[in-house]
Amino acid sequence: MLFYFYFFKQLHALGLKLGIYQNVGQTTCMGFPGSLNHLKVDAETFIDWGVDMIKMDGCLIEPDNDFYTNSYVKFGRYLNRSSKPIVYSCSWPYYQIHHTELVIDFKKLAQTCNLWRTYHDITAHWELILDTIDFCGDNQRILTKYVGPGHWNDPDMVTIKCPIFSYNNILKQLYYLIYYYLATYWSS
């Protein structure tokens, strides 16, 4: 563990920020150990390492409203015990929206997380990008009610060097403009 501390310290000395991926379940989406039953110790470890952002996923878990809400809120409370600001990215609404009929408590979500996933993983397929844009547009009233400084929607990663964009710079610029708009300014 000491290695991580010094390695991450060197990254910060270079002016870089450190983000880490974890899952509230037994394992991550790729099968690595998750934080289930270790939320407090993992939060304290990430704080000790100087992590700047944590992406907390929720895959491979039987959809359960109480489990998602309680696990993410608990982990957020552990992070907030630190005086160091840490960006906290939550996936709990994604799993509730797309895998259950459960209603998300967006007020609690905005009090707990800085950003939250709203749709499927984006890949190098224009159709999936359009699906994401359509989903956000169709659910604007729900998704934007609690968007504001310090808490916002996350329509997923920005695809850079994507084959469908490499030949058409206008399409690329349009995509980034729409992505930015969906993620930050749709709060009316």
Rosetta silent file (secondary structure, phi, psi, omega in degrees, C-alpha in Angstrom):
SEQUENCE: MLFYFYFFKQLHALGLKLGIYQNVGQTTCMGFPGSLNHLKVDAETFIDWGVDMIKMDGCLIEPDNDFYTNSYVKFGRYLNRSSKPIVYSCSWPYYQIHHTELVIDFKKLAQTCNLWRTYHDITAHWELILDTIDFCGDNQRILTKYVGPGHWNDPDMVTIKCPIFSYNNILKQLYYLIYYYLATYWSS
SCORE:     score description
SCORE:     0.000 S_00000001
   1 L     0.000  -30.893  179.732    0.000    0.000    0.000 S_00000001
   2 H   -61.690  -35.273  177.881    2.910    2.332    0.653 S_00000001
   3 H   -57.270  -47.018 -179.183    3.840    2.054   -3.033 S_00000001
   4 H   -59.344  -44.930 -178.571    0.445    3.466   -4.049 S_00000001
   5 H   -56.979  -49.034 -178.094    0.781    6.383   -1.665 S_00000001
   6 H   -71.188  -37.292  177.377    4.172    7.425   -3.098 S_00000001
   7 H   -62.186  -47.113 -178.984    3.170    6.738   -6.688 S_00000001
   8 H   -68.106  -32.827  176.515    0.037    8.865   -6.355 S_00000001
   9 H   -63.134  -39.760  177.705    2.023   11.572   -4.566 S_00000001
  10 H   -65.511  -39.327  176.341    4.345   11.710   -7.586 S_00000001
  11 H   -59.506  -45.534  178.646    1.359   12.037   -9.922 S_00000001
  12 H   -64.054  -36.326  178.724    0.105   15.008   -7.922 S_00000001
  13 H   -63.210  -27.865  177.381    3.607   16.538   -7.980 S_00000001
  14 L   -83.966   -0.020  179.784    3.364   16.453  -11.779 S_00000001
  15 L    85.696   10.436 -179.743    0.081   18.373  -11.589 S_00000001
  16 L   -90.546  154.111  175.294   -2.019   15.345  -12.520 S_00000001
  17 L  -102.418  153.765 -176.718   -5.279   14.329  -10.871 S_00000001
  18 L  -117.048  123.123  174.625   -6.023   10.797   -9.795 S_00000001
  19 E  -116.513  149.922 -178.966   -9.295    9.020  -10.442 S_00000001
  20 E  -137.794  150.832 -178.939  -10.161    5.492   -9.404 S_00000001
  21 E  -109.847  138.600  177.354  -12.941    3.057  -10.282 S_00000001
  22 E  -150.577  173.216 -178.654  -14.756    0.853   -7.752 S_00000001
  23 E  -135.740  142.379  179.375  -18.065   -0.973   -7.330 S_00000001
  24 L   -73.440  -11.767 -178.623  -20.468   -1.129   -4.369 S_00000001
  25 L   -89.797 -167.991 -179.248  -20.915   -4.858   -4.971 S_00000001
  26 L   -64.733  -38.900  179.391  -18.751   -7.921   -4.368 S_00000001
  27 E  -137.056  162.407  174.293  -16.782   -7.395   -7.599 S_00000001
  28 L   -77.411  173.951  178.869  -16.327   -4.720  -10.248 S_00000001
  29 L   -59.633  -25.078 -179.549  -17.804   -5.125  -13.727 S_00000001
  30 L   -98.608    6.612  174.373  -14.454   -6.652  -14.767 S_00000001
  31 L    91.934    4.414  176.621  -14.322   -9.077  -11.823 S_00000001
  32 L   -79.664  162.024 -178.084  -11.900   -7.265   -9.511 S_00000001
  33 E   -59.140  135.010  178.214  -12.724   -7.014   -5.775 S_00000001
  34 L   -97.797 -171.310 -175.170  -15.521   -4.564   -4.997 S_00000001
  35 L   -98.591    2.677 -179.125  -16.346   -2.550   -1.886 S_00000001
  36 L   -53.115  127.774 -177.492  -19.224   -4.652   -0.537 S_00000001
  37 L    66.390   10.394  179.382  -18.815   -4.821    3.270 S_00000001
  38 L  -136.389   22.310 -174.977  -15.694   -2.623    2.934 S_00000001
  39 H   -57.202  -47.175 -176.886  -17.145    0.792    2.075 S_00000001
  40 H   -64.755  -48.144 -177.322  -15.594    2.580    5.057 S_00000001
  41 H   -65.896  -37.619  178.113  -12.143    1.041    4.723 S_00000001
  42 H   -67.255  -43.402  178.028  -12.104    1.662    0.941 S_00000001
  43 H   -59.925  -46.056  179.526  -13.163    5.296    1.379 S_00000001
  44 H   -63.132  -38.725  178.437  -10.457    5.828    4.008 S_00000001
  45 H   -64.679  -46.943 -179.783   -7.857    4.139    1.780 S_00000001
  46 H   -63.127  -37.792  176.684   -8.752    6.282   -1.237 S_00000001
  47 H   -64.247  -46.305  178.649   -8.601    9.409    0.931 S_00000001
  48 H   -60.144  -36.243  179.417   -5.170    8.369    2.282 S_00000001
  49 H   -72.834  -17.164 -178.552   -3.941    7.798   -1.267 S_00000001
  50 L    85.165   26.436  179.854   -5.038   11.320   -2.241 S_00000001
  51 L   -61.173  137.577 -178.767   -7.584   10.226   -4.843 S_00000001
  52 L   -96.353  -26.142 -179.552   -9.263   13.210   -6.544 S_00000001
  53 E  -146.076  140.382  176.237  -12.223   11.401   -8.132 S_00000001
  54 E  -126.132  124.817  173.802  -13.999    8.128   -7.473 S_00000001
  55 E   -99.609  109.139 -178.467  -16.304    6.468   -9.992 S_00000001
  56 E  -102.623  112.957 -178.019  -18.495    4.083   -7.976 S_00000001
  57 E   -90.171  178.086 -179.339  -20.288    1.565  -10.173 S_00000001
  58 L  -145.826   27.224 -177.942  -23.131   -0.782   -9.270 S_00000001
  59 L   -76.934  165.892  176.789  -22.981   -3.653  -11.758 S_00000001
  60 L    61.440   30.664  179.085  -23.428   -7.355  -10.973 S_00000001
  61 L  -125.945  138.198  174.373  -25.870   -6.600   -8.147 S_00000001
  62 L   -63.468  122.442 -176.933  -29.485   -7.675   -7.928 S_00000001
  63 L   -55.649  124.822 -178.132  -31.405   -4.380   -8.337 S_00000001
  64 L  -151.761  117.075 -174.856  -32.593   -3.247   -4.924 S_00000001
  65 H   -57.598  -47.072 -177.983  -33.542    0.350   -4.169 S_00000001
  66 H   -64.805  -41.449 -179.640  -32.489    0.248   -0.506 S_00000001
  67 H   -62.003  -50.554 -179.315  -29.157   -1.404   -1.250 S_00000001
  68 H   -59.175  -54.008 -176.725  -28.199    1.116   -3.950 S_00000001
  69 H   -58.228  -51.929 -176.663  -29.355    4.149   -2.007 S_00000001
  70 H   -63.585  -42.597 -178.139  -27.843    3.069    1.311 S_00000001
  71 H   -64.829  -47.403 -179.014  -24.516    1.899   -0.140 S_00000001
  72 H   -67.069  -41.075  178.896  -23.892    5.018   -2.198 S_00000001
  73 H   -64.729  -44.324  178.416  -25.027    7.374    0.576 S_00000001
  74 H   -58.557  -48.677 -178.950  -22.846    5.560    3.134 S_00000001
  75 H   -61.434  -41.858  177.326  -19.796    5.704    0.886 S_00000001
  76 H   -60.671  -39.878  177.293  -20.430    9.412    0.230 S_00000001
  77 H   -63.451  -41.311  178.364  -20.601   10.097    3.969 S_00000001
  78 H   -63.151  -40.172  178.612  -17.274    8.324    4.486 S_00000001
  79 H   -64.952  -38.591 -176.715  -15.699   10.433    1.725 S_00000001
  80 H   -72.510   -8.576  175.095  -17.083   13.634    3.231 S_00000001
  81 L   -71.397  -15.799  179.301  -15.313   12.962    6.519 S_00000001
  82 L   -86.046  150.071  175.389  -12.157   14.078    4.748 S_00000001
  83 L   -83.280  -10.880  179.820  -11.256   17.736    4.409 S_00000001
  84 L   -81.893  127.059  176.983   -9.951   16.957    0.906 S_00000001
  85 L   -69.748  131.324  178.764  -12.492   17.583   -1.852 S_00000001
  86 L  -129.685  127.957  176.080  -13.155   14.409   -3.855 S_00000001
  87 E   -75.649  127.082 -175.560  -15.393   14.240   -6.927 S_00000001
  88 E  -115.281  111.416 -179.499  -17.847   11.404   -6.366 S_00000001
  89 E  -101.976  123.248 -176.893  -19.392    9.796   -9.454 S_00000001
  90 E  -112.708  142.498  176.019  -22.329    7.455   -8.812 S_00000001
  91 L  -105.570    2.550 -173.070  -23.925    4.910  -11.118 S_00000001
  92 H   -58.539  -38.804  179.694  -26.880    4.093   -8.893 S_00000001
  93 H   -66.383  -33.176  178.973  -29.504    5.969  -10.957 S_00000001
  94 H   -57.301  -48.095 -177.227  -28.430    4.175  -14.138 S_00000001
  95 H   -69.412  -32.811  177.639  -29.165    0.774  -12.645 S_00000001
  96 H   -73.781  -39.708 -178.853  -32.466    1.896  -11.157 S_00000001
  97 H   -67.239  -43.949 -169.019  -33.630    3.608  -14.359 S_00000001
  98 H  -101.291  -10.144 -177.006  -32.702    0.804  -16.744 S_00000001
  99 H  -124.722   -1.135 -179.066  -32.983   -2.382  -14.699 S_00000001
 100 L  -146.953  175.748  173.209  -35.890   -1.815  -12.332 S_00000001
 101 L  -102.438   13.399 -176.228  -39.147    0.042  -11.932 S_00000001
 102 L   -73.004  147.489 -179.783  -37.795    1.713   -8.818 S_00000001
 103 L   -93.386  134.051 -178.709  -38.066    5.452   -8.391 S_00000001
 104 L   -87.431  136.312  174.356  -34.857    7.363   -7.788 S_00000001
 105 L   -86.892   86.401 -175.582  -34.677    9.875   -4.965 S_00000001
 106 H   -64.629  -29.077  177.443  -32.939   12.570   -7.011 S_00000001
 107 H   -63.473  -46.688  177.736  -32.886   14.969   -4.064 S_00000001
 108 H   -65.614  -38.669  178.547  -30.851   12.469   -2.026 S_00000001
 109 H   -59.213  -47.543 -179.256  -28.760   11.692   -5.101 S_00000001
 110 H   -66.875  -27.534  177.046  -27.833   15.374   -5.573 S_00000001
 111 H   -78.631  -19.022 -173.942  -26.939   15.631   -1.865 S_00000001
 112 H  -101.839  -44.406 -170.711  -24.715   12.545   -2.110 S_00000001
 113 L  -114.199  151.868  174.246  -23.005   12.520   -5.519 S_00000001
 114 L   -82.670  -37.063  176.240  -21.330   15.121   -7.708 S_00000001
 115 E  -145.286  154.997 -176.447  -22.316   13.378  -10.911 S_00000001
 116 E  -142.692  141.245  179.546  -24.443   10.389  -11.795 S_00000001
 117 E   -71.095  139.137 -179.446  -24.759    8.102  -14.790 S_00000001
 118 L  -118.837  -16.324 -175.255  -27.993    8.340  -16.700 S_00000001
 119 L  -149.251  178.681 -176.136  -27.555    6.019  -19.686 S_00000001
 120 L   -60.860  164.322  174.684  -25.682    3.089  -21.214 S_00000001
 121 L   -60.442  136.217  177.207  -21.945    3.047  -21.957 S_00000001
 122 L   -87.518  135.943  176.104  -21.130    5.053  -25.069 S_00000001
 123 L  -124.886 -175.195 -177.210  -19.168    3.274  -27.763 S_00000001
 124 L   -80.064   49.850  177.888  -17.987    4.232  -31.237 S_00000001
 125 L  -131.302  119.257 -177.272  -21.475    3.944  -32.710 S_00000001
 126 H   -57.657  -34.621 -179.427  -23.396    7.058  -33.681 S_00000001
 127 H   -60.585  -40.346  179.339  -26.714    5.264  -33.016 S_00000001
 128 H   -68.705  -37.121  176.239  -25.815    4.797  -29.329 S_00000001
 129 H   -63.590  -43.146  177.288  -24.813    8.438  -29.032 S_00000001
 130 H   -64.702  -38.359  176.246  -28.167    9.433  -30.545 S_00000001
 131 H   -59.708  -41.833  179.396  -29.965    7.055  -28.139 S_00000001
 132 H   -63.136  -45.666  179.134  -28.226    8.781  -25.233 S_00000001
 133 H   -62.365  -44.667  178.828  -29.208   12.218  -26.517 S_00000001
 134 H   -61.914  -44.314  179.724  -32.810   11.049  -27.071 S_00000001
 135 H   -59.217  -47.016 -179.535  -33.015    9.509  -23.587 S_00000001
 136 H   -63.838  -40.076  178.321  -31.781   12.711  -21.952 S_00000001
 137 H   -66.672  -42.986 -178.931  -34.169   14.800  -24.040 S_00000001
 138 H   -67.947  -24.842 -176.507  -37.161   12.539  -23.375 S_00000001
 139 L  -114.697   25.422 -175.061  -36.477   12.573  -19.612 S_00000001
 140 H   -54.549  -45.401 -176.868  -35.393   16.190  -19.244 S_00000001
 141 H   -62.104  -37.498 -179.987  -37.880   17.076  -16.495 S_00000001
 142 H   -75.329  -46.909 -171.433  -36.762   14.169  -14.332 S_00000001
 143 H   -74.162  -21.452 -172.059  -33.032   14.382  -15.039 S_00000001
 144 H  -107.403   -5.729 -175.406  -32.581   18.127  -14.642 S_00000001
 145 L   -58.440  -35.090 -175.321  -34.635   19.035  -11.595 S_00000001
 146 L  -112.449   13.704  177.034  -31.669   18.676   -9.224 S_00000001
 147 L   -75.094  136.105  178.456  -28.807   19.636  -11.552 S_00000001
 148 E  -174.789 -173.875  179.241  -26.744   22.533  -10.266 S_00000001
 149 L   -57.878  125.295  178.541  -23.282   23.586   -9.116 S_00000001
 150 L    91.030   -6.370  178.068  -21.546   20.554   -7.609 S_00000001
 151 E  -155.878  125.885 -172.982  -24.031   17.964   -8.918 S_00000001
 152 E  -154.791  165.818  177.169  -24.915   17.116  -12.514 S_00000001
 153 E   -73.003  150.560  176.255  -25.913   14.392  -14.986 S_00000001
 154 E  -126.033   96.502  179.932  -23.261   12.196  -16.578 S_00000001
 155 L   -71.984   -2.041  173.157  -24.398   10.924  -19.987 S_00000001
 156 L   118.724 -175.563 -172.280  -21.137    8.860  -20.076 S_00000001
 157 L   -63.919  153.486  172.293  -17.619    9.210  -21.331 S_00000001
 158 L   -85.385  126.971 -178.455  -16.537   11.537  -24.099 S_00000001
 159 L   -88.877  115.491 -179.506  -15.285    9.429  -26.981 S_00000001
 160 L  -108.680  143.830 -177.288  -11.981   10.747  -28.271 S_00000001
 161 L    59.290   34.674  178.450  -10.280    9.426  -31.416 S_00000001
 162 L   -78.418  131.967 -176.739  -13.501    7.666  -32.248 S_00000001
 163 H   -54.927  -34.811 -177.963  -13.471    6.293  -35.843 S_00000001
 164 H   -72.408  -14.016  179.746  -16.847    7.839  -36.683 S_00000001
 165 H  -101.971  -19.965 -171.679  -15.491   11.289  -35.809 S_00000001
 166 H   -63.007  -23.574 -178.257  -12.025   11.155  -37.307 S_00000001
 167 L  -101.914   -6.356 -175.176  -13.281   12.009  -40.810 S_00000001
 168 L  -139.160   89.584 -176.059  -15.891   14.567  -39.934 S_00000001
 169 H   -63.288  -30.908  179.408  -14.793   17.343  -37.622 S_00000001
 170 H   -65.119  -44.616  178.075  -18.171   19.083  -37.791 S_00000001
 171 H   -61.890  -40.631  178.747  -19.939   15.995  -36.453 S_00000001
 172 H   -60.867  -47.632 -179.163  -17.317   15.722  -33.717 S_00000001
 173 H   -64.499  -38.751  178.048  -17.820   19.334  -32.651 S_00000001
 174 H   -62.946  -44.015  178.908  -21.601   18.907  -32.700 S_00000001
 175 H   -58.795  -48.461 -178.597  -21.347   15.802  -30.512 S_00000001
 176 H   -64.956  -37.618  177.334  -19.192   17.572  -27.924 S_00000001
 177 H   -62.870  -45.924  179.019  -21.500   20.573  -27.909 S_00000001
 178 H   -64.159  -44.665 -179.911  -24.557   18.343  -27.334 S_00000001
 179 H   -58.633  -49.110 -179.277  -22.710   16.303  -24.684 S_00000001
 180 H   -60.468  -43.632  179.934  -21.631   19.425  -22.812 S_00000001
 181 H   -62.223  -46.845 -179.581  -25.127   20.865  -23.005 S_00000001
 182 H   -63.211  -40.817 -173.377  -26.783   17.662  -21.751 S_00000001
 183 H   -75.958  -30.888 -169.647  -24.333   17.218  -18.889 S_00000001
 184 H  -121.841  -38.389 -169.022  -24.234   20.731  -17.515 S_00000001
 185 H  -103.116   -3.910 -179.625  -26.774   23.253  -18.749 S_00000001
 186 L   -81.898   71.327 -174.803  -30.039   21.421  -18.961 S_00000001
 187 L  -130.347   33.225  179.566  -31.300   22.640  -15.643 S_00000001
 188 L   -89.323    0.000    0.000  -34.411   24.656  -16.406 S_00000001
